[in-house]
Every structure is written in C-alpha cells, then in structure tokens.
GROMACS .gro file of C-alpha atoms in nm:
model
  254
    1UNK     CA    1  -0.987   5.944 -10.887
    2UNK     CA    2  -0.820   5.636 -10.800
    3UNK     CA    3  -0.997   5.388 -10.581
    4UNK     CA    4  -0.678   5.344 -10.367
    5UNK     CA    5  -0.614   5.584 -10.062
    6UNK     CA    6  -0.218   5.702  -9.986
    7UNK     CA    7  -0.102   5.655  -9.663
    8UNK     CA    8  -0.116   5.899  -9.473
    9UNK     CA    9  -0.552   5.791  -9.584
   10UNK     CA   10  -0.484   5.472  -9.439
   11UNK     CA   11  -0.305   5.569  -9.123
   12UNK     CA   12  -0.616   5.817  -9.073
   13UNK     CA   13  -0.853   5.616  -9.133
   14UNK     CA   14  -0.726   5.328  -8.884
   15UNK     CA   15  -0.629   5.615  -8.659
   16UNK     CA   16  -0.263   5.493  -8.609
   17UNK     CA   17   0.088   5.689  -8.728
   18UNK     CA   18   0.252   5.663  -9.081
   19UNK     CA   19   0.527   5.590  -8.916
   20UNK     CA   20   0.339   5.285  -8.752
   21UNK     CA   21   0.227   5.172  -9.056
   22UNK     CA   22   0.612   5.239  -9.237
   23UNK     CA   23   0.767   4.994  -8.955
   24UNK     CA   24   0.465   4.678  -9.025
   25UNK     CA   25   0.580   4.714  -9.372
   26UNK     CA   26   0.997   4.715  -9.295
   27UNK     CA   27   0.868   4.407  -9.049
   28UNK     CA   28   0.725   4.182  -9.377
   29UNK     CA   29   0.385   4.168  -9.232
   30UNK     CA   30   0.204   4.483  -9.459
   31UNK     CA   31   0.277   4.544  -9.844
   32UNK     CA   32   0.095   4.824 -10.010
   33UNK     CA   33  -0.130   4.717 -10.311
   34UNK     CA   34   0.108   4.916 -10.560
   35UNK     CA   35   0.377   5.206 -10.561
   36UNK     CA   36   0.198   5.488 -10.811
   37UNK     CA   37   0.431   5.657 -11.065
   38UNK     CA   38   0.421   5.946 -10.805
   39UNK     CA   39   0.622   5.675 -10.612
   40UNK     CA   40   0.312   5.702 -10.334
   41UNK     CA   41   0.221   5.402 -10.211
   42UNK     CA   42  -0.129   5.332 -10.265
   43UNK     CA   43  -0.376   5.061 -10.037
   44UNK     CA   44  -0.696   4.940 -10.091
   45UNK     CA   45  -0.959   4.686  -9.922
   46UNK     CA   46  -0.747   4.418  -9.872
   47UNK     CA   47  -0.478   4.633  -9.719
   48UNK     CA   48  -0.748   4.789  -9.463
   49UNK     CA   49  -0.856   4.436  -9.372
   50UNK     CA   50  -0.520   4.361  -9.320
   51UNK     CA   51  -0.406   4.612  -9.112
   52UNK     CA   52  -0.713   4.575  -8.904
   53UNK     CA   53  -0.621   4.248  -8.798
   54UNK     CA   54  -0.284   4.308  -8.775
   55UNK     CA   55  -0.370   4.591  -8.491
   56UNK     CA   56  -0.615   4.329  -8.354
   57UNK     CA   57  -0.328   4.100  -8.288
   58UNK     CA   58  -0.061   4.347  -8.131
   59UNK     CA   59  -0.370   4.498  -7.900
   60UNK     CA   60  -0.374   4.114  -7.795
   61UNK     CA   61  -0.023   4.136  -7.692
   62UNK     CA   62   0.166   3.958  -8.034
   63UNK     CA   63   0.502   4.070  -8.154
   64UNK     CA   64   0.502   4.133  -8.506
   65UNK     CA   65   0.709   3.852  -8.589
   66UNK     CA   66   0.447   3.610  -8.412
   67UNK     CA   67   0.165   3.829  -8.601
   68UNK     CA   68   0.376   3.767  -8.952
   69UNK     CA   69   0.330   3.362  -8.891
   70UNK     CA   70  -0.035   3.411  -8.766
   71UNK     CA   71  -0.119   3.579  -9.100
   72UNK     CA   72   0.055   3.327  -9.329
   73UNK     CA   73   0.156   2.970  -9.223
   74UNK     CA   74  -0.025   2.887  -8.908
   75UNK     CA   75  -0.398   2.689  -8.901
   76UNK     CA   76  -0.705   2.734  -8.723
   77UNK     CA   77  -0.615   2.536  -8.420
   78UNK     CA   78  -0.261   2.699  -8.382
   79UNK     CA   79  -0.403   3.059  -8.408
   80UNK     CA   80  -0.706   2.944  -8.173
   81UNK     CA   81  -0.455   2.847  -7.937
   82UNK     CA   82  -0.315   3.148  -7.925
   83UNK     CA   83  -0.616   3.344  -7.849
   84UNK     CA   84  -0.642   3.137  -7.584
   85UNK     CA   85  -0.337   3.240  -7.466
   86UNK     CA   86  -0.405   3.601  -7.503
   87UNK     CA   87  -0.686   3.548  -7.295
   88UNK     CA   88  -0.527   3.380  -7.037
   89UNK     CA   89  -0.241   3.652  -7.018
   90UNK     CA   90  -0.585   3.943  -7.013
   91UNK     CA   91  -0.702   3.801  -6.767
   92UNK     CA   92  -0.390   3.746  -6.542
   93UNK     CA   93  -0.314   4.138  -6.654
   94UNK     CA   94  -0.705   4.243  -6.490
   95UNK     CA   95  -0.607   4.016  -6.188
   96UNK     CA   96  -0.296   4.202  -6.160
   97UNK     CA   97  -0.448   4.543  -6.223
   98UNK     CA   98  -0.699   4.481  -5.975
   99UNK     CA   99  -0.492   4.396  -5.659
  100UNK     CA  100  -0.313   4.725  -5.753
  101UNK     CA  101  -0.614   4.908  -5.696
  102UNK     CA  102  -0.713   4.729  -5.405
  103UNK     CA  103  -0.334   4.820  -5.255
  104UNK     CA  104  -0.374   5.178  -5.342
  105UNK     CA  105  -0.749   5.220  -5.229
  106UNK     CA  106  -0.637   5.032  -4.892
  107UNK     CA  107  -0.315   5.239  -4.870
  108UNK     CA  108  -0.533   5.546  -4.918
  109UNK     CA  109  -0.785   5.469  -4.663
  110UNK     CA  110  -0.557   5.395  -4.402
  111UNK     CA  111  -0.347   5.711  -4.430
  112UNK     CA  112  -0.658   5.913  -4.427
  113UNK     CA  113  -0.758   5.729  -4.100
  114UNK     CA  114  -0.471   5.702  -3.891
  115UNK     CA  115  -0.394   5.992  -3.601
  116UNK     CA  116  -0.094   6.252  -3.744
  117UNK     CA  117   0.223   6.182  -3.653
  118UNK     CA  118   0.277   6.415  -3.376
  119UNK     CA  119  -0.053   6.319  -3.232
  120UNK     CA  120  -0.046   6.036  -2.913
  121UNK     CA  121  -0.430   5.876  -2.964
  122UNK     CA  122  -0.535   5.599  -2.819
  123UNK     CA  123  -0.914   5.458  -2.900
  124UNK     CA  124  -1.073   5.148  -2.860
  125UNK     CA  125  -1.253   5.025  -3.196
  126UNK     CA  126  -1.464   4.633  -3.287
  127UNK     CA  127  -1.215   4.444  -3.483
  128UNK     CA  128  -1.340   4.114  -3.725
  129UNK     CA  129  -1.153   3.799  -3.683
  130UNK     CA  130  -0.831   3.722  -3.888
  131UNK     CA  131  -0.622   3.455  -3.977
  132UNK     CA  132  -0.246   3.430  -3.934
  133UNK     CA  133   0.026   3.269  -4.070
  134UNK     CA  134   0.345   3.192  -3.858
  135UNK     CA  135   0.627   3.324  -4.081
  136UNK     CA  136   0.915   3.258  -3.814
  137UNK     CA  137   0.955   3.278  -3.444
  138UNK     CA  138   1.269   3.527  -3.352
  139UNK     CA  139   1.388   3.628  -2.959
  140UNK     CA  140   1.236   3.953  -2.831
  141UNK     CA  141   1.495   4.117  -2.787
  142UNK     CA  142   1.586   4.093  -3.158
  143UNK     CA  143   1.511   4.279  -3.466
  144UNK     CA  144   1.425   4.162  -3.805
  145UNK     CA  145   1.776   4.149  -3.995
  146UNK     CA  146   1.804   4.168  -4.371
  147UNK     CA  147   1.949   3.830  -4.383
  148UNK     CA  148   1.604   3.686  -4.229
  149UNK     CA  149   1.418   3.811  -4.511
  150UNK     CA  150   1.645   3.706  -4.771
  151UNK     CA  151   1.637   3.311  -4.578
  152UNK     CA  152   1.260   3.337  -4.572
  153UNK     CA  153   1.166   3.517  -4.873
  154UNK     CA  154   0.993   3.201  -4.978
  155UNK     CA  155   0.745   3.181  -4.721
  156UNK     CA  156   0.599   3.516  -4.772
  157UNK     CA  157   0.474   3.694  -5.132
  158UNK     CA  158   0.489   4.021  -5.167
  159UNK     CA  159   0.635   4.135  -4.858
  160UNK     CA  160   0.613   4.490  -4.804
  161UNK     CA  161   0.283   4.518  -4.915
  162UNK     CA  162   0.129   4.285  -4.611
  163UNK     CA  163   0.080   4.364  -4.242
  164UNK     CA  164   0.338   4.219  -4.074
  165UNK     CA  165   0.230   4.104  -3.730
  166UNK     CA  166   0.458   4.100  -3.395
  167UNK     CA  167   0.326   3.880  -3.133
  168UNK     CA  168   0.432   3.918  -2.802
  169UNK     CA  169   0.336   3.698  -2.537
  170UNK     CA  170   0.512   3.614  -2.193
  171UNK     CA  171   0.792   3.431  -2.288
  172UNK     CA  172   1.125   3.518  -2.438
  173UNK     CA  173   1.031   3.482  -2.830
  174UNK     CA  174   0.775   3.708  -3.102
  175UNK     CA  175   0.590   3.525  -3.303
  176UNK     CA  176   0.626   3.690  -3.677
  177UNK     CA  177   0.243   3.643  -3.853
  178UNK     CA  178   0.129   3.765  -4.222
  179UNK     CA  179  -0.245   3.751  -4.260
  180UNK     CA  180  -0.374   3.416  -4.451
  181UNK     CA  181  -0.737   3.325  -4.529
  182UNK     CA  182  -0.794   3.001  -4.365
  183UNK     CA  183  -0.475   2.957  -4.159
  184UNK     CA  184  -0.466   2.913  -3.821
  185UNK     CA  185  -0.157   2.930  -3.621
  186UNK     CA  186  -0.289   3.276  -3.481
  187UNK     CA  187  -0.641   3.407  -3.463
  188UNK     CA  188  -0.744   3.750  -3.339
  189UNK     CA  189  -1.065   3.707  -3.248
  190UNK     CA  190  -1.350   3.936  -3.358
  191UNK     CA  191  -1.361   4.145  -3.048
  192UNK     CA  192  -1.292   4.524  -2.898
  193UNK     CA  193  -0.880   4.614  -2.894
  194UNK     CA  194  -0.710   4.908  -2.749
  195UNK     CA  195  -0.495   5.003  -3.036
  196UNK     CA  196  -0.256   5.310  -3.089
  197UNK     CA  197  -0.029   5.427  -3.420
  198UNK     CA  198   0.304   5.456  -3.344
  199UNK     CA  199   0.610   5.591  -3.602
  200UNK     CA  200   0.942   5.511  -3.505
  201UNK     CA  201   1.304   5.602  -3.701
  202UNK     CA  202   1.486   5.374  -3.504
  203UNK     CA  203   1.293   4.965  -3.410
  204UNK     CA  204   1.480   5.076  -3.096
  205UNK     CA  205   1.233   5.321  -3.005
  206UNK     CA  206   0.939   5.041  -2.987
  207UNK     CA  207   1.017   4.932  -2.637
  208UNK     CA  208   0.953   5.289  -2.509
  209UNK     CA  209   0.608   5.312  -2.736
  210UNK     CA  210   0.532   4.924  -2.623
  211UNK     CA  211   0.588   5.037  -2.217
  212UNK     CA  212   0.331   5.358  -2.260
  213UNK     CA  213   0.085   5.107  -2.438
  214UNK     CA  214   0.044   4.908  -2.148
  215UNK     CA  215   0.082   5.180  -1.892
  216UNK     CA  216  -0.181   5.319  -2.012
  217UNK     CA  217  -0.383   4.997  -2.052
  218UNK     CA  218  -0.345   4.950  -1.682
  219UNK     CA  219  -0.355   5.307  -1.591
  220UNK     CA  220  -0.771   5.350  -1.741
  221UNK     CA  221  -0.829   5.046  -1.552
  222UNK     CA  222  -0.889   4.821  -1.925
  223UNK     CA  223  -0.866   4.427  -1.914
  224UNK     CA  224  -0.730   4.265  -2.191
  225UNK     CA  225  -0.552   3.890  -2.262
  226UNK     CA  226  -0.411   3.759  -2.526
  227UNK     CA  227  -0.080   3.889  -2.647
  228UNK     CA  228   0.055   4.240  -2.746
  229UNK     CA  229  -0.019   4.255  -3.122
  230UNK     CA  230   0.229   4.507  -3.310
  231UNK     CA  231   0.143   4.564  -3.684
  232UNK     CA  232   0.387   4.709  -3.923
  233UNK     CA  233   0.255   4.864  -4.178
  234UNK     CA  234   0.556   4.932  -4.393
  235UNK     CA  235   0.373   5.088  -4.715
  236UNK     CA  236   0.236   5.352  -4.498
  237UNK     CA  237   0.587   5.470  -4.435
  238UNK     CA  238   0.540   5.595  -4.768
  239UNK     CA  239   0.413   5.915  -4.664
  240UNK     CA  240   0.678   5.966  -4.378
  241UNK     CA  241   1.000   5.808  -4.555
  242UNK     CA  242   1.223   5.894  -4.258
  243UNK     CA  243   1.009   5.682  -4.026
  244UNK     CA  244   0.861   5.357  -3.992
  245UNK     CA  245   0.499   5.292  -3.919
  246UNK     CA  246   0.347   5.048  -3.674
  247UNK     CA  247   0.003   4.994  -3.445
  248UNK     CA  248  -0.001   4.832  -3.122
  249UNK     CA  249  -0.319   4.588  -3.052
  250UNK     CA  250  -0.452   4.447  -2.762
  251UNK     CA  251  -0.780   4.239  -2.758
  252UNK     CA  252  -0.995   4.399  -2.430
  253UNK     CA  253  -1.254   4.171  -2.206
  254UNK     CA  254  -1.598   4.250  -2.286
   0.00000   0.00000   0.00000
C-alpha cells in the first residue's frame, strides 16, 4: 500500500471539497507529490502541511494569489506584516460584528417595550442624562427634505440607525440633535419625562400628536420645562413599514 493518500483522502482528511482542493492546484499554489499510472493524483506529508497552511491563510482573509507569494518569495518580515494586517482587519470585523448585535438587541428591546400601535399610553418613567449633538437648526414649520440629508450627510454616521432628536422650544426654529458621548450643545438631564409613542404615515400628522401631548400635560395638572423633545426612531419603523415611528419627551419638575 502506497504511503500516499488520493484526493478525495486528502480533501477528507482536511475536511474541505475536491473541488476546493482541484481550484488551489489550477491557482499554482498546490501540486500533488506525483500523478500514479492510474493517472490519480497522489499527496503525501508535505502536501498536508501545505494545504494546512494554505487554509490557514484564506481563513485569515488572503486571496490565493497573495497566499501563492506568501508561500514562495516573500520573508519573515513581509509575511509578519501581513499577519498583522489580518489582525487588524479581525479585529475591525469583531468591532463591526459587535455594534450589529448591539443594533439588533437594542432594536429588539425597544419593539418589545413600546405601547401597540393602536394603543394611546402615556407614562411617566426616570430617564439618565444624554449628550447631544446639534446636527442643524431648520424652521418649525418645516420638514426634513431629502436634500438636507444629502448636504449634511457628513455630519452624521450612520443615520438611520441613531435617534434623531427634534427640539422644540419657544421660538420659530427645531433644533435637530443625534446623541454624542461628551458633547454638549443639548443635555437632557437625568430626571422624570412624560413621554408617549406616536406612529405617523404622514410628518404632517405630528402637530395633531404634539397638541394632545401637551393637552394632556396641562390637563393632569404635570409641570415640566425645558423643550418638547421628539425622538424618531426610524429603525423601529421596521416593524410597521407604512408608518413612521416617533416619542414625544418632556422633562417634568420634581
């Protein structure tokens, strides 16, 4: 018995498709040890080694071309470099994968907390202080316009996945905020705040939802200062597509 293995051996043994190992071989960076008169091709320790590290280097993200140079003309410091560089790129990957969960666990445990749509609930809950960053003043009366976004992109990352905040105080203007650790042109203070959900098809539709908010406000008898807070959560539209979703905030005096 020959002290070779065939491939379909090899492709067991490494736990990877003939067809895998077929296309590192059409690529120049795998050569059997030697075609047998059966015309199988044949691979022995050298060949495992090699295809171990080969798979080693695409897990670490390599294309096979940069793999071919890595296993024949580059040195120690080149191919330490690029290790280096696969690390860096992990790492940026688990940083990426990680806000993804954190967006999906907060989207989650929002939806699951939030009053159904065809329920009017108002509650009073303890909020903790956060920071806001001015985006853009616009006039009340106004709504956000495509156009803004695409003149203003650059102030904001990721856009639809933040809390947009509306502040509306007694003059004629809003005040458009994204939460920012450490900024400072808004703070909510940590405090109590009257706060109802709201969905709306039409940004039309807010004034009427905005005019029962304080009605109501003044109607239970609740003092509050500070301005009229409205929150858009746009990712929560997700689970009503035909409508957008927003909660109203005011800060109450203890």
């Amino acid at each position: 018995m020959s002290d070779e293995i065939t491939i379909s051996e090899l492709a067991k043994l490494m736990k990877v498709s003939v067809h895998q190992i077929r296309y590192f071989e059409e690529k120049g960076v795998l050569a059997p040890a030697y075609i047998a008169e059966n015309q199988y091709r044949m691979y022995g320790v050298d060949e495992i080694y090699r295809l171990s590290h080969i798979l080693l280097l695409r897990k670490m993200g390599l294309s096979v071309q940069m793999i071919k140079e890595c296993l024949s003309n580059l040195t120690t410091v080149q191919i330490t470099s690029l290790f280096r560089q696969a690390l860096a790129d992990t790492e940026a990957a688990i940083t990426q994968l990680q806000q993804t969960k954190h967006l999906i666990s907060k989207l989650l445990h929002e939806q699951e907390h939030i009053p159904l749509e065809d329920q009017v609930t108002y509650y009073i809950d303890t909020r903790e202080e956060i920071h806001l960053s001015l985006w853009f003043h616009m006039e009340a009366q106004e709504y956000l316009q495509a156009r803004q976004l695409i003149q203003l992109k650059e102030n904001i990352p990721n856009l639809f996945e933040a809390d947009i905040h509306y502040a509306y105080d007694e003059t004629d203007t809003v005040g458009i905020y994204t939460q920012k650790e450490g900024a400072n042109d808004l703070v909510l203070p940590r405090g109590k705040y009257l706060s109802r959900h709201v969905y709306v098809q039409i940004e039309a539709e807010l004034k009427e939802h905005i005019n029962e908010f304080y009605a109501y406000a003044e109607h239970q008898g609740y003092p509050y200062h500070g301005p009229l807070i409205m929150v858009e959560k746009s990712y929560l539209s997700l689970f009503t597509p035909e409508k957008l979703h927003y909660e109203l905030l005011l800060q109450m005096i203890d």
